[in-house]
CSV table of C-alpha atoms in Angstrom, one decimal:
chain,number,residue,atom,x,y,z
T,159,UNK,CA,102.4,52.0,5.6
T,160,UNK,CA,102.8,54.7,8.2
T,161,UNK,CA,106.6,55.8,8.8
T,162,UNK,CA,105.3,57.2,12.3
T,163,UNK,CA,105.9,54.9,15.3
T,164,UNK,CA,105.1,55.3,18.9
T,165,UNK,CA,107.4,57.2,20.9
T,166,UNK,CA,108.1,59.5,17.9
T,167,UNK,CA,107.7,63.5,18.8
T,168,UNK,CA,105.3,64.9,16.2
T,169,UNK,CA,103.2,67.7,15.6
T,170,UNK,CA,99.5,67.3,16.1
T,171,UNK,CA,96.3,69.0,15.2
T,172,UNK,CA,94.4,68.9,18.5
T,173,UNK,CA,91.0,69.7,18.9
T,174,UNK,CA,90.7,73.4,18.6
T,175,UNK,CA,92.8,72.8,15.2
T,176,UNK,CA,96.3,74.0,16.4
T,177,UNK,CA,99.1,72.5,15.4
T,178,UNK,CA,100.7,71.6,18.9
T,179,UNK,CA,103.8,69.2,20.1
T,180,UNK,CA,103.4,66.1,21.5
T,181,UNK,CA,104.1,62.2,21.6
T,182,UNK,CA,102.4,59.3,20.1
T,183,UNK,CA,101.5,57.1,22.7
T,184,UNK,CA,99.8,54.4,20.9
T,185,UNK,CA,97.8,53.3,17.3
T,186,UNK,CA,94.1,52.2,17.0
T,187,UNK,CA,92.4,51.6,13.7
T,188,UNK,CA,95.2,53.5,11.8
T,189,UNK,CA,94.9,56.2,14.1
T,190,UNK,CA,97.1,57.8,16.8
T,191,UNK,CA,96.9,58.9,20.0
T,192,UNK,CA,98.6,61.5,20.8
T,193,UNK,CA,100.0,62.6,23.9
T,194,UNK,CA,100.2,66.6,23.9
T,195,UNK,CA,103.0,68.5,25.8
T,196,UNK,CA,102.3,70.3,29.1
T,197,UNK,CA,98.8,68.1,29.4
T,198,UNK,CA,97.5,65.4,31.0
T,199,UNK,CA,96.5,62.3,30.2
T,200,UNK,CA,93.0,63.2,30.0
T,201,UNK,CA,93.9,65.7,27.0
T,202,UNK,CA,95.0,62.6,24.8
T,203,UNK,CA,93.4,62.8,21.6
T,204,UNK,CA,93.3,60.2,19.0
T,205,UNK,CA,94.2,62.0,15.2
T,206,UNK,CA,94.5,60.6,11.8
T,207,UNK,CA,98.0,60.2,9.7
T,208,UNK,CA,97.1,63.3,7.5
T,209,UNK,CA,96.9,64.9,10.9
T,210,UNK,CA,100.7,64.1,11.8
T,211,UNK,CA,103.5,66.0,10.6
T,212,UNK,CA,107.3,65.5,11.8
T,213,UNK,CA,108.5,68.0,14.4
T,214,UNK,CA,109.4,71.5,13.0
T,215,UNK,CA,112.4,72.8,14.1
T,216,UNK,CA,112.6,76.3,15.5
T,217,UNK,CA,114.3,78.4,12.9
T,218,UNK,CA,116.6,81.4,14.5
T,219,UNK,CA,115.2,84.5,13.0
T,220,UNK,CA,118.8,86.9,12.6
T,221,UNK,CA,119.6,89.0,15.4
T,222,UNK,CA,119.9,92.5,15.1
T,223,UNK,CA,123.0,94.2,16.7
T,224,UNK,CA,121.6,96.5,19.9
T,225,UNK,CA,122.7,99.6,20.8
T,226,UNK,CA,125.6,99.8,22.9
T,227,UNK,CA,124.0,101.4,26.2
T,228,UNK,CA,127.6,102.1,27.6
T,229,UNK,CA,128.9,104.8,24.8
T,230,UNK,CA,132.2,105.6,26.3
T,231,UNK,CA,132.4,108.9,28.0
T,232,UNK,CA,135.5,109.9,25.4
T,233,UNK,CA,133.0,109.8,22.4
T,234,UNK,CA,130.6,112.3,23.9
T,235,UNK,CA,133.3,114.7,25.0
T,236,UNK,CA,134.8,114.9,21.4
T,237,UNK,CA,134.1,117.0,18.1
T,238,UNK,CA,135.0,117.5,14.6
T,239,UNK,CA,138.6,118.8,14.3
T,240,UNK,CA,139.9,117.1,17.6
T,241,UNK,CA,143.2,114.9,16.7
T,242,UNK,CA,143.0,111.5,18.5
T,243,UNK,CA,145.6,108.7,18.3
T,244,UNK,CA,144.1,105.6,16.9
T,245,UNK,CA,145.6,101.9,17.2
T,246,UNK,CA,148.0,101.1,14.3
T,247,UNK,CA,147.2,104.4,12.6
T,248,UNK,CA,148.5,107.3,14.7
T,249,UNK,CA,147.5,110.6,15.4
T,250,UNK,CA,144.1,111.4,12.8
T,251,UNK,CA,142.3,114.7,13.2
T,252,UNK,CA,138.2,113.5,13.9
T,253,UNK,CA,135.6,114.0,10.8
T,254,UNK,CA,132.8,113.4,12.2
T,255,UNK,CA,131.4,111.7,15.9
T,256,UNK,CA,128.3,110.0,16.5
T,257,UNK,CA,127.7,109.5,20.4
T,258,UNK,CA,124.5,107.5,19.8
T,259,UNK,CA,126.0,105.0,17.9
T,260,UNK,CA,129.3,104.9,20.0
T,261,UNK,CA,131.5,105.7,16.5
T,262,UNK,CA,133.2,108.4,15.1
T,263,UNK,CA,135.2,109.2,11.5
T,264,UNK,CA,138.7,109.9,10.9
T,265,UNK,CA,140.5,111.8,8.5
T,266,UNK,CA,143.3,109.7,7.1
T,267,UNK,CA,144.1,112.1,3.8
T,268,UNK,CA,141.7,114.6,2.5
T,269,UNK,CA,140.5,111.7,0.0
T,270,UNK,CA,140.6,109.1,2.7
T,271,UNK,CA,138.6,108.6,5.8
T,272,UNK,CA,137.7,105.8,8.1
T,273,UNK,CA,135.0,104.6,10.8
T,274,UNK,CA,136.4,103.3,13.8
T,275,UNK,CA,135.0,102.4,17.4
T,276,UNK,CA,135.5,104.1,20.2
T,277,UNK,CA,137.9,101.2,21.6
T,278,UNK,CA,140.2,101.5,19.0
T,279,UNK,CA,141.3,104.9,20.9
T,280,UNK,CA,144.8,104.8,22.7
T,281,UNK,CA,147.1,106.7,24.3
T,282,UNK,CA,150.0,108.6,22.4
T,283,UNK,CA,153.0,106.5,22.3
T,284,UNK,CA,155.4,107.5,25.1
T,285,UNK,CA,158.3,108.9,23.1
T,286,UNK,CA,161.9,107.9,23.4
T,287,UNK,CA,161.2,105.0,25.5
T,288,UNK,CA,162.8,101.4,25.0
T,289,UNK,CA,161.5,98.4,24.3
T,290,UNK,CA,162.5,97.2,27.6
T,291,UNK,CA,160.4,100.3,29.2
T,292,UNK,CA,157.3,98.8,27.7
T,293,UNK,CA,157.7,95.2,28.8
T,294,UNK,CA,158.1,96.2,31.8
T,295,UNK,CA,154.9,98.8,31.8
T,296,UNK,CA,152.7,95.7,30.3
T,297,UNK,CA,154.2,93.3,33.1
T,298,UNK,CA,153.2,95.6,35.1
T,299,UNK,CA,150.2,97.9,35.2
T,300,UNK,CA,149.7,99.3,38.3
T,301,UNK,CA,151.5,98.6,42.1
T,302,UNK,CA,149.4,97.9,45.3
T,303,UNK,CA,150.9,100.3,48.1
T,304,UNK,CA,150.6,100.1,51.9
T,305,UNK,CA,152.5,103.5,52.4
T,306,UNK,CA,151.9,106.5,51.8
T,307,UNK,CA,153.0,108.2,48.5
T,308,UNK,CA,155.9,110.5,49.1
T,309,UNK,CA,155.2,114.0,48.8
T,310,UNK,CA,158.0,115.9,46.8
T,311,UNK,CA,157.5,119.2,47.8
T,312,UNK,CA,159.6,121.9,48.3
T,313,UNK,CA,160.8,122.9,52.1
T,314,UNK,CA,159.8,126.4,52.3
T,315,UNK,CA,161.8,126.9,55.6
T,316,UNK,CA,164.7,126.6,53.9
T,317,UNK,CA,164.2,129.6,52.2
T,318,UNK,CA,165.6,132.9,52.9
T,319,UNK,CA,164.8,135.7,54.2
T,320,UNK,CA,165.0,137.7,50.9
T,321,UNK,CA,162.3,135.0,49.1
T,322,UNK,CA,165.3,134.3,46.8
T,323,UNK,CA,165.0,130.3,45.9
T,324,UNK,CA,167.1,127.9,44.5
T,325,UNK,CA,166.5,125.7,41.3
T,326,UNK,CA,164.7,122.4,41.6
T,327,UNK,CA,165.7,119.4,40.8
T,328,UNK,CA,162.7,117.2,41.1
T,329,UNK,CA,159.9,118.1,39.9
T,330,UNK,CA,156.2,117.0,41.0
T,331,UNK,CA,153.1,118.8,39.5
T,332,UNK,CA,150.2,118.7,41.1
T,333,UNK,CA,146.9,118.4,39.6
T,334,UNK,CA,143.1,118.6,41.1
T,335,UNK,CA,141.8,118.2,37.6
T,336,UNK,CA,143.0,116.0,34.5
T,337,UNK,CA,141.8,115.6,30.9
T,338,UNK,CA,142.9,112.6,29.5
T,339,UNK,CA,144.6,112.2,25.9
T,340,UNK,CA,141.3,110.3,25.1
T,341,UNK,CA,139.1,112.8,26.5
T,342,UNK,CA,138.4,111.4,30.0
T,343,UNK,CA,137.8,113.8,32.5
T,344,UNK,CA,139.6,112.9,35.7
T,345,UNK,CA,139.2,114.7,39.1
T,346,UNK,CA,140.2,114.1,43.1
T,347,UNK,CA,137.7,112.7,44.5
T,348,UNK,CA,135.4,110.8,41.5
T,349,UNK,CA,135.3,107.2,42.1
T,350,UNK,CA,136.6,105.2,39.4
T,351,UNK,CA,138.1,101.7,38.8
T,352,UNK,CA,141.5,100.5,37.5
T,353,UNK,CA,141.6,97.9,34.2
T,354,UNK,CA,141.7,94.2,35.4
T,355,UNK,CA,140.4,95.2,39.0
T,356,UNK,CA,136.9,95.9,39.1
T,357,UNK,CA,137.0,97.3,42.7
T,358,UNK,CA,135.5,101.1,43.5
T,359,UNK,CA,138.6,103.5,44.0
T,360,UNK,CA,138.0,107.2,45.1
T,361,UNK,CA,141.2,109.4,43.2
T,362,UNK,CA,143.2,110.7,46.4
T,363,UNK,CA,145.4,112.6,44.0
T,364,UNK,CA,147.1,113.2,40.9
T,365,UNK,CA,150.4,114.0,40.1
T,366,UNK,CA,153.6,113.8,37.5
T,367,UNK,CA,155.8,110.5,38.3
T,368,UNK,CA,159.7,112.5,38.8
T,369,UNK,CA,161.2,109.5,36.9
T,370,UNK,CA,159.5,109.5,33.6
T,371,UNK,CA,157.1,112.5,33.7
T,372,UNK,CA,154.0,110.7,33.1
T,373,UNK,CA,150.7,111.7,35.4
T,374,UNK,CA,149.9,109.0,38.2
T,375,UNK,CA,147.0,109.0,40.2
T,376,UNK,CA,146.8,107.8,44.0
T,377,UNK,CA,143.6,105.2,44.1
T,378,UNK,CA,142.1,104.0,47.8
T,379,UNK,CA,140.1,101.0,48.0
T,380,UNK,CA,136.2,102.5,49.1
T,381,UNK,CA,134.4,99.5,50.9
T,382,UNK,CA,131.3,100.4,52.9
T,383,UNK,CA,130.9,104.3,52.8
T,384,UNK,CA,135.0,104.2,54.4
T,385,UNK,CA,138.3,104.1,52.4
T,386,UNK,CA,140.4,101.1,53.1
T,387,UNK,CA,144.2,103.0,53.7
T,388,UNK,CA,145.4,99.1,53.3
T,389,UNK,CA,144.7,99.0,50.0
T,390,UNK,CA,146.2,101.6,47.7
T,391,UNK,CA,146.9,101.6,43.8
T,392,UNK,CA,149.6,104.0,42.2
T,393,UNK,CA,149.3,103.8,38.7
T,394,UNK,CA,149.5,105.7,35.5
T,395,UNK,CA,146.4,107.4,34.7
T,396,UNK,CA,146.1,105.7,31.6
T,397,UNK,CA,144.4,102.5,33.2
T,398,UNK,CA,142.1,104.0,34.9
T,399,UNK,CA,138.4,103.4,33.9
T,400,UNK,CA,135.2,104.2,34.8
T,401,UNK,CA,133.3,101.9,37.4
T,402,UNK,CA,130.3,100.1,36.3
T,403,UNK,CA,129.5,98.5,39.7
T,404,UNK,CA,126.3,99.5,41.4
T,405,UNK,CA,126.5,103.2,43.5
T,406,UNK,CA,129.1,104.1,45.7
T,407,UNK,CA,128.3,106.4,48.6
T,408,UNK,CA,130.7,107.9,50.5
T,409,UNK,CA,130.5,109.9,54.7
T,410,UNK,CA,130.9,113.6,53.4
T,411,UNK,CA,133.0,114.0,55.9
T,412,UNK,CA,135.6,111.4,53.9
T,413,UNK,CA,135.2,113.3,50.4
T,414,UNK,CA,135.5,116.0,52.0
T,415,UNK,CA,138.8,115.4,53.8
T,416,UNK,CA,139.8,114.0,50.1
T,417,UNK,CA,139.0,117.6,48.7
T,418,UNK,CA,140.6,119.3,51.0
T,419,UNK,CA,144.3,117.7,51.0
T,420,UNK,CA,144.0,118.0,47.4
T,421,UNK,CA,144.1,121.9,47.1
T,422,UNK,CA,146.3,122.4,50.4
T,423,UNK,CA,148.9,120.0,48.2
T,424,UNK,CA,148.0,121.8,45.0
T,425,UNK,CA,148.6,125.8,46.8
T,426,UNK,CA,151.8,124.0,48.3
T,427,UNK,CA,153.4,123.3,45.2
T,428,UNK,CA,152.1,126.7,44.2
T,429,UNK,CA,154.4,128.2,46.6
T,430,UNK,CA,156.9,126.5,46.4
T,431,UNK,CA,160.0,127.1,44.8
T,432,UNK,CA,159.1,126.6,41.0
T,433,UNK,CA,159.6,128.6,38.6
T,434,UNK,CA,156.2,131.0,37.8
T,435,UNK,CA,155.8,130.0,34.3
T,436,UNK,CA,155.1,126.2,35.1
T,437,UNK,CA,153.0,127.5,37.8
T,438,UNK,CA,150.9,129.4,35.5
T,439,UNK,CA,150.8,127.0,32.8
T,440,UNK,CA,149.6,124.1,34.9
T,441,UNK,CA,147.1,126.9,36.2
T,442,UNK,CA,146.1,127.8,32.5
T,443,UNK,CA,146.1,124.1,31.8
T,444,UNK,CA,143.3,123.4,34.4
T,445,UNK,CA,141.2,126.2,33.9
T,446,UNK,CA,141.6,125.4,29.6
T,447,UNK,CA,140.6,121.8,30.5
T,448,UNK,CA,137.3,122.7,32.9
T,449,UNK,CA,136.2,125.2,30.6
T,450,UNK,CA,136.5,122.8,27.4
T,451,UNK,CA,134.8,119.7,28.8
T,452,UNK,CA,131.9,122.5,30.2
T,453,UNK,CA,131.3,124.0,27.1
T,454,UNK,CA,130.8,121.1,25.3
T,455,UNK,CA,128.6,119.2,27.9
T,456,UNK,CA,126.9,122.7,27.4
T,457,UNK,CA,126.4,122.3,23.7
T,458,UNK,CA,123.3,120.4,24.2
T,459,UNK,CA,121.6,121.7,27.4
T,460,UNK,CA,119.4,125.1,26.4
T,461,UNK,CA,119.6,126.3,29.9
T,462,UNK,CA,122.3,128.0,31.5
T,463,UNK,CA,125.4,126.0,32.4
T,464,UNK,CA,127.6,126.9,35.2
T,465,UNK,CA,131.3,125.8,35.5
T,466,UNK,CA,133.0,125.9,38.8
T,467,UNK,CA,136.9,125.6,38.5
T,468,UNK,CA,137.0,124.3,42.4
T,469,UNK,CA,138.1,125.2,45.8
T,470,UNK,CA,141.7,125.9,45.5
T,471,UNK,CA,141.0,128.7,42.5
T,472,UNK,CA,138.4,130.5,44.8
T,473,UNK,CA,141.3,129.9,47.6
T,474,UNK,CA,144.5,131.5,45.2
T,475,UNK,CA,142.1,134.2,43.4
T,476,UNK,CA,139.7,135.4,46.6
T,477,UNK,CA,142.0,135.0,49.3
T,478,UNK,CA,145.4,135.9,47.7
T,479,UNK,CA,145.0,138.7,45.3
T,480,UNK,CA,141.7,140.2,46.7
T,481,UNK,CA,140.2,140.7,43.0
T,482,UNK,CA,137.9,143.6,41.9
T,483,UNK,CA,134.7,141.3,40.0
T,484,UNK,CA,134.4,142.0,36.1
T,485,UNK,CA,132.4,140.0,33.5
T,486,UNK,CA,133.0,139.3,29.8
T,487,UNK,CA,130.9,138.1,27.2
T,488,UNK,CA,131.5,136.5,23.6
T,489,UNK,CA,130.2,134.5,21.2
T,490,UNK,CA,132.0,131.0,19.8
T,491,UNK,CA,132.5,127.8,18.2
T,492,UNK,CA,133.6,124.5,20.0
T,493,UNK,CA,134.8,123.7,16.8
T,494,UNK,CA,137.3,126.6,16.9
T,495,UNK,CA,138.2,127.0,20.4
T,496,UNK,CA,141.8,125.5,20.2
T,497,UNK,CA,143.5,125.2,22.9
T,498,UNK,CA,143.2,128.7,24.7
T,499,UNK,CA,142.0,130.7,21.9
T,500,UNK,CA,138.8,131.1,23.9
T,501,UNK,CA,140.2,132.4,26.9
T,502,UNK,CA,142.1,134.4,24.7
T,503,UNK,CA,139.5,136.1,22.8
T,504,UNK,CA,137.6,136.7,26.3
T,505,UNK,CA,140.7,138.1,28.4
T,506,UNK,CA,142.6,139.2,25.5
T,507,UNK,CA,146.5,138.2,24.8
T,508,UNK,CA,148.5,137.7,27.9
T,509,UNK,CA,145.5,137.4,30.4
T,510,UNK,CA,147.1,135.2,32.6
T,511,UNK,CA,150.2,137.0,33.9
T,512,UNK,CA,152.3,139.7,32.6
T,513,UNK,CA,156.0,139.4,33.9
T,514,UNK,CA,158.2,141.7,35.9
T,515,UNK,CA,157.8,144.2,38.7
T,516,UNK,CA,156.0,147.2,37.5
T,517,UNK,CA,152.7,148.7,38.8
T,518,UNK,CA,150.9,147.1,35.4
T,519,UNK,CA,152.0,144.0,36.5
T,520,UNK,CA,147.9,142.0,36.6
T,521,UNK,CA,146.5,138.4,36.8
T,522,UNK,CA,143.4,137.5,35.4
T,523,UNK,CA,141.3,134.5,36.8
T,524,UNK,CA,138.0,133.3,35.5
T,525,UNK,CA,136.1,132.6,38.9
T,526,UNK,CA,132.3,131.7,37.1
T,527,UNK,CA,131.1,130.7,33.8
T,528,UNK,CA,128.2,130.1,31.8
T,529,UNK,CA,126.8,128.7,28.6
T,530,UNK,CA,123.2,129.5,27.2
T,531,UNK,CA,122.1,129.7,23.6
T,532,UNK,CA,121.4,132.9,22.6
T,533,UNK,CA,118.1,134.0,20.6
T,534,UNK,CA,119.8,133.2,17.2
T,535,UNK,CA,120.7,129.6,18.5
T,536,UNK,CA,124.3,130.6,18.3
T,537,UNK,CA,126.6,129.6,21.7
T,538,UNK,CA,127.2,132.8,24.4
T,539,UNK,CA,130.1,132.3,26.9
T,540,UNK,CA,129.3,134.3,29.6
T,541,UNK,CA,132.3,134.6,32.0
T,542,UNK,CA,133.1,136.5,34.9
T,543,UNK,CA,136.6,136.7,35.9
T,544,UNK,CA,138.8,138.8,38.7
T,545,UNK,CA,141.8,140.6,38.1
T,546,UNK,CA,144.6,141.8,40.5
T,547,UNK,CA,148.0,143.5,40.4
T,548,UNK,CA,151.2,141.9,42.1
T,549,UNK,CA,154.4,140.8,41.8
T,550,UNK,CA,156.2,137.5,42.9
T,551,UNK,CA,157.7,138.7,46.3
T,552,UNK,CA,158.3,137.3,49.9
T,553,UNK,CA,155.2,138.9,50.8
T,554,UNK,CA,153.0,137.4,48.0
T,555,UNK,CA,154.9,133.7,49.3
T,556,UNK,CA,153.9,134.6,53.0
T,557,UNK,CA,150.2,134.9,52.0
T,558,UNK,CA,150.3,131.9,50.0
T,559,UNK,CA,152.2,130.0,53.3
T,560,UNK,CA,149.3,131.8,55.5
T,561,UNK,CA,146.3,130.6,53.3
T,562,UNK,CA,147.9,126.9,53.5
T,563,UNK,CA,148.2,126.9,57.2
T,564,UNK,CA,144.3,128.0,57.4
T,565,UNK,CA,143.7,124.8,55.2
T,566,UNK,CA,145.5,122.7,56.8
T,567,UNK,CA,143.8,123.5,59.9
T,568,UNK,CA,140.3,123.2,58.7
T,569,UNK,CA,141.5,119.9,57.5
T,570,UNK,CA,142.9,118.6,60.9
T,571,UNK,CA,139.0,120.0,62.4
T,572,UNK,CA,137.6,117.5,59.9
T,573,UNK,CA,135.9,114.4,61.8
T,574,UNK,CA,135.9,111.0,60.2
């Protein structure tokens, strides 16, 4: 006796001999006919029980894993010999990255190393901070603003007429470029997003937080080619991300204005009343941080690679110092570029400043450079860079106050 009944889904042999799904519908002369799926009833076709077989279920071949197609930008912008602080490990120096696959190898001992994913980078710890510090930053990730951020810089009309200036108390860097513990590459005026928002923000500025020292960047809302000024994020740089939405355009008239108050803020706090050594290492800290992220975004491109360090160098070095045009060239390693060992070995020791008031007294600025392979496939850094002598007197502060003015002008001619 037949264990098929009708109304049972089966599998059929129709009449081109394909095993095909369908429905018995009713029996005649121990045969059935079957109903097929997607036909009509003029495709019913009567079959015999040796014909018939139960319903095979679809078995779910295993899926392979796909590519990641959103390789964080921190992967591609790090090498062997970087150090990088990993979650619940610390600070590792890299063994090996693979951008491709979104992964990259850590050195725990010389014997030991480990794979880990590009997620599993974090921030260094903030040090000395209390428990009650990071509740409070995890409550809390970023504030909304309606006001403008206050500007701590220093009054320049209070000074005297000697250019003698007082200590200051407060101190608030600014910065037109940032690279990120984690090897983001921040920079006024790229539109970015902020963890748990989602929304397109254009970076207004950057800038150290007086209370705590940490770096906080000034977001504004971008909605339909205009910035919203009612809706403003201060936050640490830490949570900002990259945006993922669909393309933001912007009036070039509004990035521009964004550009411009960045280095007429930047060559204020450069003349202000700060002391020249943390103005010339936060100027050796952004040309060290352009010309790293460049050189390594050159590493794969066999043409030439230019690297422009922005406005407000062309402003300090062209306008300021007048310098005389020289070039240098070199060969190198990304693996063994350090910190400034590369600018170093280009500029020789000291290149940035030499202090006191004699007539030997020189600044050296690198204004261009590029990156091409040379015919041996090794890397050539080709930069040319300006020189100048001065000293830091009132009339070196009275051409910085003079440049600013003209900025702050050309600003003010801006049309929205």
């Amino acid at each position: 006796m037949s264990h098929f009944k009708v109304g049972d889904v089966v599998e059929a042999i129709d009449e081109l001999g394909v095993w095909a799904k369908g429905k018995i519908i009713a029996t005649e002369n121990e045969k059935f006919k079957i109903s097929f799926e997607g036909f009509g009833s003029m495709w019913d076709y009567f079959v015999s029980e040796d014909k018939i077989r139960s319903e095979t279920k679809a078995v779910e071949l295993p899926k392979k894993r796909s590519r990641d197609s959103k390789i964080p930008e921190n992967l591609k912008r790090l090498q062997r010999g970087d150090k990088v602080h990993v979650v619940d490990v610390g600070e590792v120096p890299i063994f090996q990255v693979d951008p491709i696959l979104g992964n990259l190898i850590v050195e725990l001992t010389v014997e030991e190393k480990r794979e880990v994913r590009g997620c599993d980078i974090c921030p260094p710890p903030i040090k000395n901070a209390s428990p009650k510090v990071k509740r409070a930053k995890r409550q809390k990730l970023y504030s909304i603003s309606n006001e403008q951020s206050k500007e701590v810089v220093a009054d320049n009309d209070n000074d005297n007429e000697d250019g003698d200036t007082g200590p200051k108390d407060e101190l608030e860097c600014s910065f037109i470029y940032y690279l990120r513990d984690d090897g983001l590459w921040l920079k006024v005026g790229d539109i970015v997003s902020v963890e748990g928002v989602g929304l397109p923000f254009i970076i207004y500025r950057m800038y150290t937080g007086t209370d705590d020292g940490c770096v906080l960047a000034k977001l504004v809302n971008v909605n339909n080619c205009i910035l919203r000024e009612d809706f403003i994020i201060i936050c640490n740089i830490n949570y900002i991300v990259y945006y993922s939405g669909g393309k933001v355009s912007l009036k070039g008239s509004v990035k521009e204005k964004v550009e411009q108050d960045a280095y007429v803020e930047f060559c204020t706090f450069m003349s202000s009343n700060v002391s020249v050594v943390v103005k010339v290492n936060l100027r050796k800290m952004v040309l060290g941080h352009a010309m790293r992220v460049g050189l390594q975004g050159g590493f794969t491109n066999l043409s030439c690679t230019r690297i422009s360090l922005g406005p407000s160098d062309v402003m300090l070095d062209n306008k300021i110092f007048h310098f005389i045009a020289l070039t240098g060239v070199v060969k190198f390693s990304l693996v063994n570029d350090g910190d400034f060992e590369l600018v170093d070995e280009i500029l020789g020791k000291g290149w940035d400043y030499k202090v006191g008031r004699a007539e030997d007294a020189f600044f050296k600025s690198i204004t261009e450079v590029q990156v091409k392979r040379s015919n041996d496939l090794s890397l050539v850094l080709i930069a040319k860079f300006s020189q100048s002598q001065f000293v830091f007197t009132p009339g070196y502060r009275a051409e910085c106050r003079k440049v600013i003015n003209e900025g702050k002008e050309q600003m003010e001619n801006i049309i929205l």
